[in-house]
GROMACS .gro file of C-alpha atoms in nm:
model
  325
    1MET     CA    1  16.574  20.446  31.386
    2PRO     CA    2  16.446  20.090  31.352
    3ASN     CA    3  16.418  19.878  31.665
    4LEU     CA    4  16.610  19.559  31.588
    5LEU     CA    5  16.557  19.403  31.931
    6SER     CA    6  16.260  19.169  31.978
    7ASP     CA    7  15.998  19.253  32.239
    8ASP     CA    8  16.130  18.991  32.480
    9GLY     CA    9  16.489  19.109  32.430
   10ARG     CA   10  16.609  18.760  32.341
   11ASN     CA   11  16.657  18.809  31.968
   12VAL     CA   12  16.755  19.067  31.711
   13ARG     CA   13  16.586  19.077  31.373
   14LEU     CA   14  16.804  19.058  31.064
   15PRO     CA   15  16.704  19.258  30.754
   16THR     CA   16  16.604  18.924  30.599
   17GLY     CA   17  16.335  18.896  30.867
   18LYS     CA   18  16.504  18.604  31.043
   19LEU     CA   19  16.556  18.623  31.418
   20MET     CA   20  16.906  18.584  31.559
   21PRO     CA   21  16.949  18.498  31.928
   22VAL     CA   22  17.095  18.777  32.137
   23LEU     CA   23  17.322  18.542  32.329
   24GLY     CA   24  17.537  18.267  32.185
   25LEU     CA   25  17.853  18.072  32.248
   26GLY     CA   26  18.183  18.198  32.112
   27THR     CA   27  18.398  17.905  31.999
   28TYR     CA   28  18.739  18.063  31.946
   29THR     CA   29  19.007  17.796  32.001
   30GLY     CA   30  19.015  17.558  32.294
   31ASP     CA   31  19.302  17.355  32.430
   32HIS     CA   32  19.185  17.029  32.277
   33ALA     CA   33  18.906  16.884  32.066
   34ASP     CA   34  18.705  16.741  32.356
   35GLN     CA   35  18.702  17.082  32.527
   36VAL     CA   36  18.530  17.247  32.231
   37TYR     CA   37  18.291  16.956  32.180
   38ASN     CA   38  18.193  16.949  32.549
   39ALA     CA   39  18.144  17.327  32.560
   40CYS     CA   40  17.906  17.317  32.264
   41VAL     CA   41  17.709  17.029  32.410
   42ALA     CA   42  17.687  17.207  32.747
   43ALA     CA   43  17.570  17.525  32.574
   44LEU     CA   44  17.302  17.355  32.366
   45LYS     CA   45  17.175  17.163  32.667
   46SER     CA   46  17.164  17.491  32.864
   47GLY     CA   47  16.933  17.651  32.609
   48TYR     CA   48  17.177  17.819  32.371
   49LYS     CA   49  17.062  17.838  32.012
   50LEU     CA   50  17.346  18.044  31.863
   51LEU     CA   51  17.693  17.906  31.796
   52ASP     CA   52  17.949  18.150  31.660
   53CYS     CA   53  18.209  17.963  31.456
   54ALA     CA   54  18.491  18.032  31.212
   55TYR     CA   55  18.706  17.830  30.976
   56ALA     CA   56  19.014  17.996  31.129
   57TYR     CA   57  18.932  17.862  31.476
   58GLY     CA   58  19.029  17.517  31.353
   59ASN     CA   59  18.750  17.335  31.538
   60GLU     CA   60  18.465  17.306  31.287
   61GLU     CA   61  18.468  16.926  31.302
   62GLU     CA   62  18.422  16.916  31.679
   63ILE     CA   63  18.143  17.175  31.673
   64GLY     CA   64  17.966  16.989  31.393
   65ARG     CA   65  17.989  16.666  31.592
   66ALA     CA   66  17.835  16.837  31.897
   67VAL     CA   67  17.551  16.976  31.687
   68LYS     CA   68  17.487  16.637  31.527
   69ASP     CA   69  17.481  16.458  31.863
   70CYS     CA   70  17.248  16.715  32.022
   71ILE     CA   71  17.009  16.694  31.730
   72LYS     CA   72  17.022  16.314  31.743
   73ASP     CA   73  16.940  16.297  32.116
   74GLY     CA   74  16.656  16.547  32.083
   75THR     CA   75  16.821  16.839  32.263
   76ILE     CA   76  16.751  17.073  31.973
   77LYS     CA   77  16.632  17.075  31.613
   78ARG     CA   78  16.841  17.219  31.332
   79VAL     CA   79  16.563  17.461  31.242
   80ASP     CA   80  16.589  17.614  31.592
   81LEU     CA   81  16.966  17.658  31.572
   82PHE     CA   82  17.145  17.967  31.447
   83ILE     CA   83  17.497  17.890  31.326
   84THR     CA   84  17.737  18.161  31.215
   85ASN     CA   85  18.059  18.090  31.027
   86LYS     CA   86  18.328  18.311  30.876
   87LEU     CA   87  18.519  18.338  30.550
   88TRP     CA   88  18.893  18.345  30.615
   89ASN     CA   89  19.130  18.609  30.479
   90THR     CA   90  19.309  18.381  30.232
   91MET     CA   91  18.980  18.304  30.057
   92HIS     CA   92  18.869  18.653  29.950
   93ARG     CA   93  18.914  18.597  29.578
   94PRO     CA   94  18.567  18.557  29.426
   95GLU     CA   95  18.649  18.214  29.286
   96ASP     CA   96  18.752  18.093  29.634
   97VAL     CA   97  18.445  18.209  29.827
   98ARG     CA   98  18.201  17.931  29.743
   99PRO     CA   99  18.457  17.648  29.781
  100ALA     CA  100  18.548  17.790  30.123
  101CYS     CA  101  18.185  17.794  30.236
  102GLU     CA  102  18.120  17.446  30.099
  103ARG     CA  103  18.430  17.312  30.271
  104SER     CA  104  18.315  17.447  30.608
  105LEU     CA  105  17.965  17.309  30.558
  106LYS     CA  106  18.103  16.967  30.474
  107THR     CA  107  18.338  16.967  30.772
  108MET     CA  108  18.054  17.059  31.008
  109GLY     CA  109  17.803  16.824  30.847
  110LEU     CA  110  17.557  17.103  30.768
  111ASP     CA  111  17.345  17.192  30.467
  112TYR     CA  112  17.353  17.569  30.527
  113PHE     CA  113  17.474  17.843  30.760
  114ASP     CA  114  17.225  18.085  30.911
  115LEU     CA  115  17.483  18.362  30.876
  116TYR     CA  116  17.812  18.361  30.684
  117ILE     CA  117  18.038  18.660  30.732
  118ILE     CA  118  18.370  18.793  30.602
  119HIS     CA  119  18.603  18.749  30.899
  120TRP     CA  120  18.828  19.052  30.833
  121PRO     CA  121  18.821  19.327  30.569
  122PHE     CA  122  19.166  19.254  30.431
  123ALA     CA  123  19.283  18.971  30.209
  124LEU     CA  124  19.593  18.759  30.256
  125ALA     CA  125  19.771  18.556  29.991
  126LYS     CA  126  19.644  18.203  29.939
  127PRO     CA  127  19.888  17.947  30.086
  128ASP     CA  128  20.012  17.654  29.881
  129ASP     CA  129  19.892  17.418  30.153
  130PRO     CA  130  19.511  17.454  30.184
  131ASN     CA  131  19.533  17.361  30.552
  132GLN     CA  132  19.752  17.663  30.635
  133PHE     CA  133  19.603  17.994  30.748
  134PHE     CA  134  19.882  18.217  30.614
  135LYS     CA  135  20.132  18.233  30.330
  136LEU     CA  136  20.466  18.360  30.451
  137ASP     CA  137  20.753  18.524  30.266
  138ASP     CA  138  21.119  18.433  30.310
  139GLU     CA  139  21.136  18.648  30.622
  140GLY     CA  140  20.838  18.474  30.781
  141LYS     CA  141  20.600  18.768  30.728
  142LYS     CA  142  20.243  18.723  30.616
  143ILE     CA  143  20.192  18.800  30.247
  144MET     CA  144  19.908  19.045  30.186
  145GLU     CA  145  19.682  19.059  29.885
  146ASN     CA  146  19.460  19.339  29.758
  147VAL     CA  147  19.123  19.186  29.672
  148PRO     CA  148  18.850  19.454  29.658
  149ILE     CA  149  18.602  19.391  29.937
  150VAL     CA  150  18.314  19.464  29.699
  151ASP     CA  151  18.425  19.175  29.478
  152THR     CA  152  18.433  18.940  29.776
  153TRP     CA  153  18.088  19.063  29.879
  154LYS     CA  154  17.942  18.994  29.535
  155ALA     CA  155  18.072  18.638  29.561
  156MET     CA  156  17.916  18.611  29.908
  157GLU     CA  157  17.580  18.707  29.759
  158THR     CA  158  17.591  18.402  29.530
  159LEU     CA  159  17.599  18.183  29.842
  160VAL     CA  160  17.259  18.316  29.945
  161ASP     CA  161  17.124  18.260  29.594
  162ALA     CA  162  17.253  17.902  29.606
  163GLY     CA  163  17.096  17.832  29.947
  164LEU     CA  164  17.429  17.773  30.118
  165CYS     CA  165  17.356  18.042  30.375
  166LYS     CA  166  17.045  18.231  30.481
  167ALA     CA  167  17.215  18.567  30.537
  168ILE     CA  168  17.556  18.728  30.492
  169GLY     CA  169  17.748  18.984  30.687
  170LEU     CA  170  18.081  19.123  30.799
  171SER     CA  171  18.325  19.117  31.087
  172ASN     CA  172  18.577  19.383  31.193
  173PHE     CA  173  18.466  19.621  30.916
  174ASN     CA  174  18.465  19.995  30.973
  175ILE     CA  175  18.189  20.230  30.861
  176ASN     CA  176  18.369  20.343  30.545
  177GLN     CA  177  18.413  19.984  30.434
  178MET     CA  178  18.050  19.905  30.510
  179GLU     CA  179  17.937  20.205  30.306
  180ARG     CA  180  18.129  20.080  30.004
  181ILE     CA  181  17.955  19.746  30.028
  182ARG     CA  182  17.610  19.895  30.086
  183ALA     CA  183  17.653  20.099  29.766
  184ILE     CA  184  17.666  19.783  29.552
  185ALA     CA  185  17.487  19.524  29.766
  186LYS     CA  186  17.198  19.324  29.625
  187HIS     CA  187  17.164  19.125  29.946
  188PRO     CA  188  17.170  19.334  30.266
  189ILE     CA  189  17.449  19.336  30.520
  190SER     CA  190  17.277  19.143  30.798
  191ASN     CA  191  17.537  19.177  31.071
  192ASN     CA  192  17.872  19.330  31.161
  193GLN     CA  193  18.062  19.142  31.430
  194VAL     CA  194  18.312  19.360  31.614
  195GLU     CA  195  18.481  19.381  31.950
  196VAL     CA  196  18.248  19.544  32.202
  197GLN     CA  197  18.319  19.557  32.574
  198LEU     CA  198  18.300  19.820  32.846
  199TYR     CA  199  18.632  19.977  32.745
  200LEU     CA  200  18.520  19.983  32.380
  201SER     CA  201  18.152  20.079  32.361
  202GLN     CA  202  18.136  20.126  31.980
  203VAL     CA  203  17.864  20.394  32.010
  204GLU     CA  204  17.915  20.533  31.658
  205MET     CA  205  17.916  20.186  31.503
  206LEU     CA  206  17.597  20.090  31.686
  207GLN     CA  207  17.423  20.409  31.572
  208TYR     CA  208  17.531  20.348  31.213
  209CYS     CA  209  17.425  19.984  31.210
  210THR     CA  210  17.090  20.049  31.377
  211LYS     CA  211  17.012  20.335  31.139
  212ASN     CA  212  17.084  20.110  30.842
  213ASN     CA  213  16.899  19.804  30.976
  214ILE     CA  214  17.220  19.607  31.037
  215THR     CA  215  17.247  19.398  31.352
  216MET     CA  216  17.566  19.399  31.558
  217THR     CA  217  17.740  19.116  31.738
  218ALA     CA  218  17.992  19.174  32.016
  219TYR     CA  219  18.287  18.943  32.050
  220SER     CA  220  18.504  18.956  32.364
  221PRO     CA  221  18.215  19.122  32.557
  222LEU     CA  222  18.391  19.039  32.886
  223TYR     CA  223  18.715  19.208  32.775
  224ALA     CA  224  18.884  18.875  32.696
  225PRO     CA  225  18.989  18.814  33.059
  226ARG     CA  226  19.221  18.525  32.973
  227ARG     CA  227  19.379  18.669  32.660
  228ILE     CA  228  19.746  18.586  32.615
  229TRP     CA  229  19.825  18.901  32.417
  230GLN     CA  230  19.782  19.153  32.698
  231LYS     CA  231  20.012  19.452  32.673
  232GLU     CA  232  20.168  19.663  32.944
  233GLY     CA  233  19.944  19.962  33.005
  234ASP     CA  234  19.620  19.784  32.914
  235PRO     CA  235  19.325  19.879  33.137
  236PRO     CA  236  19.272  19.638  33.429
  237PRO     CA  237  19.042  19.333  33.409
  238LEU     CA  238  18.673  19.401  33.458
  239LEU     CA  239  18.544  19.088  33.629
  240ASP     CA  240  18.681  19.204  33.966
  241ASN     CA  241  18.592  19.572  33.925
  242GLU     CA  242  18.423  19.703  34.242
  243THR     CA  243  18.168  19.917  34.057
  244ILE     CA  244  18.053  19.627  33.843
  245ILE     CA  245  18.044  19.394  34.143
  246ALA     CA  246  17.828  19.646  34.330
  247ILE     CA  247  17.585  19.677  34.039
  248GLY     CA  248  17.563  19.299  34.022
  249LYS     CA  249  17.477  19.272  34.391
  250LYS     CA  250  17.173  19.497  34.335
  251TYR     CA  251  17.028  19.239  34.097
  252GLY     CA  252  17.176  18.923  34.244
  253LYS     CA  253  17.398  18.880  33.939
  254SER     CA  254  17.767  18.827  33.872
  255PRO     CA  255  17.992  19.089  33.709
  256ALA     CA  256  17.993  18.881  33.389
  257GLN     CA  257  17.614  18.872  33.380
  258VAL     CA  258  17.602  19.249  33.434
  259MET     CA  259  17.839  19.313  33.143
  260LEU     CA  260  17.651  19.076  32.913
  261ARG     CA  261  17.316  19.225  33.008
  262PHE     CA  262  17.452  19.573  32.938
  263GLN     CA  263  17.531  19.489  32.577
  264ALA     CA  264  17.211  19.289  32.527
  265GLN     CA  265  17.007  19.581  32.658
  266ARG     CA  266  17.174  19.802  32.397
  267GLY     CA  267  17.043  19.569  32.127
  268ILE     CA  268  17.377  19.402  32.058
  269ALA     CA  269  17.408  19.026  32.023
  270ILE     CA  270  17.684  18.878  32.237
  271VAL     CA  271  17.898  18.565  32.196
  272PRO     CA  272  18.103  18.517  32.513
  273LYS     CA  273  18.351  18.232  32.502
  274SER     CA  274  18.373  17.979  32.783
  275PHE     CA  275  18.467  17.613  32.811
  276THR     CA  276  18.342  17.580  33.169
  277PRO     CA  277  17.986  17.433  33.188
  278SER     CA  278  17.891  17.635  33.498
  279ARG     CA  279  17.997  17.964  33.334
  280ILE     CA  280  17.827  17.869  33.009
  281LYS     CA  281  17.503  17.813  33.199
  282ALA     CA  282  17.543  18.136  33.398
  283ASN     CA  283  17.612  18.346  33.087
  284ILE     CA  284  17.269  18.275  32.939
  285ASP     CA  285  17.093  18.367  33.264
  286ILE     CA  286  17.064  18.739  33.183
  287PHE     CA  287  16.705  18.776  33.068
  288ASP     CA  288  16.531  18.791  33.406
  289PHE     CA  289  16.648  19.139  33.501
  290LYS     CA  290  16.689  19.482  33.345
  291LEU     CA  291  16.960  19.732  33.431
  292LYS     CA  292  16.829  20.068  33.551
  293ASP     CA  293  16.919  20.386  33.366
  294GLU     CA  294  17.171  20.495  33.628
  295ASP     CA  295  17.351  20.161  33.603
  296MET     CA  296  17.356  20.176  33.224
  297LYS     CA  297  17.507  20.525  33.252
  298ALA     CA  298  17.770  20.406  33.498
  299LEU     CA  299  17.870  20.119  33.269
  300HIS     CA  300  17.886  20.351  32.968
  301GLY     CA  301  18.135  20.554  33.170
  302PHE     CA  302  18.398  20.279  33.143
  303ASN     CA  303  18.457  20.350  32.773
  304LYS     CA  304  18.815  20.431  32.678
  305ASP     CA  305  18.794  20.344  32.306
  306HIS     CA  306  19.043  20.072  32.396
  307ARG     CA  307  19.063  19.775  32.161
  308SER     CA  308  19.192  19.460  32.331
  309ILE     CA  309  19.195  19.240  32.021
  310GLY     CA  310  19.288  19.469  31.734
  311GLY     CA  311  19.498  19.290  31.478
  312PHE     CA  312  19.726  19.111  31.720
  313ALA     CA  313  19.750  18.813  31.484
  314PHE     CA  314  19.825  19.035  31.185
  315GLU     CA  315  20.135  19.231  31.276
  316GLY     CA  316  20.260  19.426  30.978
  317MET     CA  317  19.914  19.469  30.830
  318ASP     CA  318  19.926  19.847  30.873
  319SER     CA  319  20.044  19.873  30.511
  320HIS     CA  320  19.739  19.689  30.378
  321PRO     CA  321  19.499  19.916  30.180
  322GLU     CA  322  19.211  19.814  30.410
  323PHE     CA  323  19.393  19.907  30.730
  324PRO     CA  324  19.276  20.020  30.980
  325TRP     CA  325  18.956  19.825  31.031
   0.00000   0.00000   0.00000
């Protein structure tokens, strides 16, 4: 199988030939605009080059302002940045794909995205208000729509041809869905972003992606420790796990750094979310040690095929033709 990880372990190589940083900042939500802005500035000043964004996070303007300010003060150059953004579910119709991308670019003050991905494999009906993320029926349920994912992908390919993005990819797609796209793709699938954490190791997905020269990105690599949608019976948090703490002490690293290093060592890009400058700085400090085989084996042993995110925001989607993802 191809080796997608660079020799120094700091980047993965997309099928386009472009390097994507192994570690970036996840930007999902934030309590207020200044929190997101400050987190991005702290990350860029700490050496981050990858920002993982999405239209649905509702903070494109703040992230764009942080990028602009850090370029202006000389912290980083645009050419050295890698910015990912995502196409939202209500914009899967082919005629909506380019306007959606252009809208996000304009909001962020950018000329192009380094990677633009389809956020979820299922389409939702387009709301009457363009600023809404869902269209609801009379009972308050989200209205689904059946837009073939291959049609959305073909529209995504035109974005590359137009120079609006350098590469395109997917998020939360399963192997069957990826195979359907690969069968018709003119531009390669560069990345599939999925939940990967110790309780969900995604071994089969990683093998598939690596075999087919597709990079993988892990969201929630720390098992979303502050998620508000925890359910009774979920496995316990990992940051205070004694085994992980003990492994960290061997290398002088925190449990979070151990978990991030584990995924990076597997060749998976990681986008942990934090709005605390000290944690942001600590999360990137994972390239000065390498986990030994016995520690990698111990960490693999945590897998329970447990998905912490799933489709918590999309209750009722189990009747959609693209479910499950």
